[in-house]
Amino acid sequence: QVQLVESGGGLVQPGGSLRLSCAASGFSFSRYAMSWYRQASGKEREVVATVSGPGDSTNYADSVKGRFIISRDNNKNTVYLQMNSLKPGDTAVYYCGTWLASRPYWGQGTQVTVSS
Protein backbone atom coordinates (compact mmCIF):
# COMPACT_ATOMS: atom_id res chain seq x y z
CA GLN A 1 0.00 0.00 0.00
CA VAL A 2 1.02 3.58 -0.51
CA GLN A 3 2.67 5.02 2.57
CA LEU A 4 4.00 8.50 3.19
CA VAL A 5 5.63 9.24 6.51
CA GLU A 6 6.65 12.77 7.41
CA SER A 7 9.19 13.66 10.06
CA GLY A 8 11.31 16.57 11.21
CA GLY A 9 8.73 18.95 12.59
CA GLY A 10 9.05 20.72 15.88
CA LEU A 11 9.19 24.05 17.66
CA VAL A 12 11.46 26.69 16.19
CA GLN A 13 12.00 30.40 16.79
CA PRO A 14 11.16 32.98 14.13
CA GLY A 15 14.01 33.23 11.66
CA GLY A 16 15.07 29.68 12.33
CA SER A 17 15.28 26.70 10.01
CA LEU A 18 13.85 23.23 9.90
CA ARG A 19 14.17 20.35 7.46
CA LEU A 20 11.24 18.03 6.91
CA SER A 21 11.53 14.57 5.40
CA CYS A 22 8.95 12.29 3.84
CA ALA A 23 9.67 8.62 3.34
CA ALA A 24 7.58 7.08 0.56
CA SER A 25 6.78 3.48 -0.28
CA GLY A 26 4.25 1.40 -2.18
CA PHE A 27 4.54 3.08 -5.57
CA SER A 28 7.07 3.93 -8.26
CA PHE A 29 8.35 7.00 -6.49
CA SER A 30 10.50 8.51 -9.22
CA ARG A 31 7.62 8.60 -11.71
CA TYR A 32 5.50 10.96 -9.66
CA ALA A 33 5.66 14.57 -8.68
CA MET A 34 5.66 15.08 -4.93
CA SER A 35 4.28 18.00 -3.00
CA TRP A 36 4.38 19.46 0.45
CA TYR A 37 1.14 20.80 1.86
CA ARG A 38 0.32 22.52 5.08
CA GLN A 39 -2.79 23.10 7.10
CA ALA A 40 -2.93 25.75 9.76
CA SER A 41 -5.53 25.57 12.50
CA GLY A 42 -8.92 26.54 11.14
CA LYS A 43 -7.71 26.88 7.57
CA GLU A 44 -7.82 24.75 4.44
CA ARG A 45 -4.91 22.63 3.37
CA GLU A 46 -2.72 24.42 0.85
CA VAL A 47 0.12 23.32 -1.38
CA VAL A 48 3.40 25.00 -0.54
CA ALA A 49 5.88 23.27 -2.86
CA THR A 50 6.01 20.68 -5.62
CA VAL A 51 8.89 18.84 -7.25
CA SER A 52 8.73 16.85 -10.48
CA GLY A 53 9.42 13.13 -10.59
CA PRO A 54 13.00 13.48 -11.84
CA GLY A 55 13.55 16.40 -9.45
CA ASP A 56 14.42 18.86 -12.20
CA SER A 57 11.47 21.20 -11.78
CA THR A 58 10.01 22.88 -8.71
CA ASN A 59 7.16 25.18 -7.89
CA TYR A 60 6.42 27.18 -4.74
CA ALA A 61 3.57 29.07 -3.22
CA ASP A 62 4.17 32.80 -3.18
CA SER A 63 4.20 32.80 0.60
CA VAL A 64 7.28 30.58 0.78
CA LYS A 65 9.26 31.55 -2.32
CA GLY A 66 12.85 32.32 -1.48
CA ARG A 67 12.58 30.69 1.93
CA PHE A 68 11.65 27.05 1.32
CA ILE A 69 13.40 24.52 -0.89
CA ILE A 70 11.84 21.23 -1.97
CA SER A 71 14.08 18.41 -3.12
CA ARG A 72 14.02 14.66 -3.49
CA ASP A 73 16.33 11.69 -3.48
CA ASN A 74 14.84 9.05 -5.74
CA ASN A 75 17.40 6.49 -4.62
CA LYS A 76 16.06 6.84 -1.09
CA ASN A 77 12.39 7.36 -2.00
CA THR A 78 12.44 10.50 0.10
CA VAL A 79 11.29 14.07 -0.45
CA TYR A 80 12.53 16.96 1.67
CA LEU A 81 11.42 20.44 2.54
CA GLN A 82 14.13 22.78 3.76
CA MET A 83 12.45 25.67 5.54
CA ASN A 84 14.47 28.79 6.23
CA SER A 85 13.63 32.19 7.68
CA LEU A 86 10.59 30.73 9.35
CA LYS A 87 7.76 32.99 10.37
CA PRO A 88 4.92 32.50 12.85
CA GLY A 89 2.59 32.29 9.86
CA ASP A 90 4.34 29.11 8.79
CA THR A 91 2.92 27.32 11.82
CA ALA A 92 0.89 24.38 10.53
CA VAL A 93 0.79 20.65 10.14
CA TYR A 94 2.90 19.80 7.12
CA TYR A 95 2.03 16.87 4.87
CA CYS A 96 3.69 15.33 1.89
CA GLY A 97 1.45 14.03 -0.85
CA THR A 98 1.05 12.80 -4.38
CA TRP A 99 -1.70 11.87 -6.82
CA LEU A 100 -2.21 8.25 -7.83
CA ALA A 101 -5.16 6.82 -9.78
CA SER A 102 -6.94 10.18 -9.66
CA ARG A 103 -6.89 10.45 -5.89
CA PRO A 104 -4.64 12.15 -3.39
CA TYR A 105 -2.44 10.36 -0.92
CA TRP A 106 -1.22 11.99 2.26
CA GLY A 107 1.05 11.20 5.12
CA GLN A 108 0.12 11.60 8.75
CA GLY A 109 1.65 15.05 8.93
CA THR A 110 4.26 16.65 11.12
CA GLN A 111 3.65 19.72 13.27
CA VAL A 112 5.74 22.82 12.72
CA THR A 113 5.37 25.57 15.27
CA VAL A 114 7.19 28.87 14.85
CA SER A 115 7.09 30.89 18.04
CA SER A 116 9.27 32.92 20.35
CSV table of C-alpha atoms in Angstrom, one decimal:
chain,number,residue,atom,x,y,z
A,1,GLN,CA,0.0,0.0,0.0
A,2,VAL,CA,1.0,3.6,-0.5
A,3,GLN,CA,2.7,5.0,2.6
A,4,LEU,CA,4.0,8.5,3.2
A,5,VAL,CA,5.6,9.2,6.5
A,6,GLU,CA,6.7,12.8,7.4
A,7,SER,CA,9.2,13.7,10.1
A,8,GLY,CA,11.3,16.6,11.2
A,9,GLY,CA,8.7,19.0,12.6
A,10,GLY,CA,9.0,20.7,15.9
A,11,LEU,CA,9.2,24.0,17.7
A,12,VAL,CA,11.5,26.7,16.2
A,13,GLN,CA,12.0,30.4,16.8
A,14,PRO,CA,11.2,33.0,14.1
A,15,GLY,CA,14.0,33.2,11.7
A,16,GLY,CA,15.1,29.7,12.3
A,17,SER,CA,15.3,26.7,10.0
A,18,LEU,CA,13.9,23.2,9.9
A,19,ARG,CA,14.2,20.3,7.5
A,20,LEU,CA,11.2,18.0,6.9
A,21,SER,CA,11.5,14.6,5.4
A,22,CYS,CA,8.9,12.3,3.8
A,23,ALA,CA,9.7,8.6,3.3
A,24,ALA,CA,7.6,7.1,0.6
A,25,SER,CA,6.8,3.5,-0.3
A,26,GLY,CA,4.3,1.4,-2.2
A,27,PHE,CA,4.5,3.1,-5.6
A,28,SER,CA,7.1,3.9,-8.3
A,29,PHE,CA,8.4,7.0,-6.5
A,30,SER,CA,10.5,8.5,-9.2
A,31,ARG,CA,7.6,8.6,-11.7
A,32,TYR,CA,5.5,11.0,-9.7
A,33,ALA,CA,5.7,14.6,-8.7
A,34,MET,CA,5.7,15.1,-4.9
A,35,SER,CA,4.3,18.0,-3.0
A,36,TRP,CA,4.4,19.5,0.5
A,37,TYR,CA,1.1,20.8,1.9
A,38,ARG,CA,0.3,22.5,5.1
A,39,GLN,CA,-2.8,23.1,7.1
A,40,ALA,CA,-2.9,25.7,9.8
A,41,SER,CA,-5.5,25.6,12.5
A,42,GLY,CA,-8.9,26.5,11.1
A,43,LYS,CA,-7.7,26.9,7.6
A,44,GLU,CA,-7.8,24.8,4.4
A,45,ARG,CA,-4.9,22.6,3.4
A,46,GLU,CA,-2.7,24.4,0.9
A,47,VAL,CA,0.1,23.3,-1.4
A,48,VAL,CA,3.4,25.0,-0.5
A,49,ALA,CA,5.9,23.3,-2.9
A,50,THR,CA,6.0,20.7,-5.6
A,51,VAL,CA,8.9,18.8,-7.2
A,52,SER,CA,8.7,16.9,-10.5
A,53,GLY,CA,9.4,13.1,-10.6
A,54,PRO,CA,13.0,13.5,-11.8
A,55,GLY,CA,13.5,16.4,-9.4
A,56,ASP,CA,14.4,18.9,-12.2
A,57,SER,CA,11.5,21.2,-11.8
A,58,THR,CA,10.0,22.9,-8.7
A,59,ASN,CA,7.2,25.2,-7.9
A,60,TYR,CA,6.4,27.2,-4.7
A,61,ALA,CA,3.6,29.1,-3.2
A,62,ASP,CA,4.2,32.8,-3.2
A,63,SER,CA,4.2,32.8,0.6
A,64,VAL,CA,7.3,30.6,0.8
A,65,LYS,CA,9.3,31.6,-2.3
A,66,GLY,CA,12.9,32.3,-1.5
A,67,ARG,CA,12.6,30.7,1.9
A,68,PHE,CA,11.7,27.0,1.3
A,69,ILE,CA,13.4,24.5,-0.9
A,70,ILE,CA,11.8,21.2,-2.0
A,71,SER,CA,14.1,18.4,-3.1
A,72,ARG,CA,14.0,14.7,-3.5
A,73,ASP,CA,16.3,11.7,-3.5
A,74,ASN,CA,14.8,9.1,-5.7
A,75,ASN,CA,17.4,6.5,-4.6
A,76,LYS,CA,16.1,6.8,-1.1
A,77,ASN,CA,12.4,7.4,-2.0
A,78,THR,CA,12.4,10.5,0.1
A,79,VAL,CA,11.3,14.1,-0.5
A,80,TYR,CA,12.5,17.0,1.7
A,81,LEU,CA,11.4,20.4,2.5
A,82,GLN,CA,14.1,22.8,3.8
A,83,MET,CA,12.4,25.7,5.5
A,84,ASN,CA,14.5,28.8,6.2
A,85,SER,CA,13.6,32.2,7.7
A,86,LEU,CA,10.6,30.7,9.3
A,87,LYS,CA,7.8,33.0,10.4
A,88,PRO,CA,4.9,32.5,12.9
A,89,GLY,CA,2.6,32.3,9.9
A,90,ASP,CA,4.3,29.1,8.8
A,91,THR,CA,2.9,27.3,11.8
A,92,ALA,CA,0.9,24.4,10.5
A,93,VAL,CA,0.8,20.7,10.1
A,94,TYR,CA,2.9,19.8,7.1
A,95,TYR,CA,2.0,16.9,4.9
A,96,CYS,CA,3.7,15.3,1.9
A,97,GLY,CA,1.5,14.0,-0.8
A,98,THR,CA,1.0,12.8,-4.4
A,99,TRP,CA,-1.7,11.9,-6.8
A,100,LEU,CA,-2.2,8.3,-7.8
A,101,ALA,CA,-5.2,6.8,-9.8
A,102,SER,CA,-6.9,10.2,-9.7
A,103,ARG,CA,-6.9,10.5,-5.9
A,104,PRO,CA,-4.6,12.1,-3.4
A,105,TYR,CA,-2.4,10.4,-0.9
A,106,TRP,CA,-1.2,12.0,2.3
A,107,GLY,CA,1.0,11.2,5.1
A,108,GLN,CA,0.1,11.6,8.8
A,109,GLY,CA,1.6,15.1,8.9
A,110,THR,CA,4.3,16.6,11.1
A,111,GLN,CA,3.6,19.7,13.3
A,112,VAL,CA,5.7,22.8,12.7
A,113,THR,CA,5.4,25.6,15.3
A,114,VAL,CA,7.2,28.9,14.8
A,115,SER,CA,7.1,30.9,18.0
A,116,SER,CA,9.3,32.9,20.4
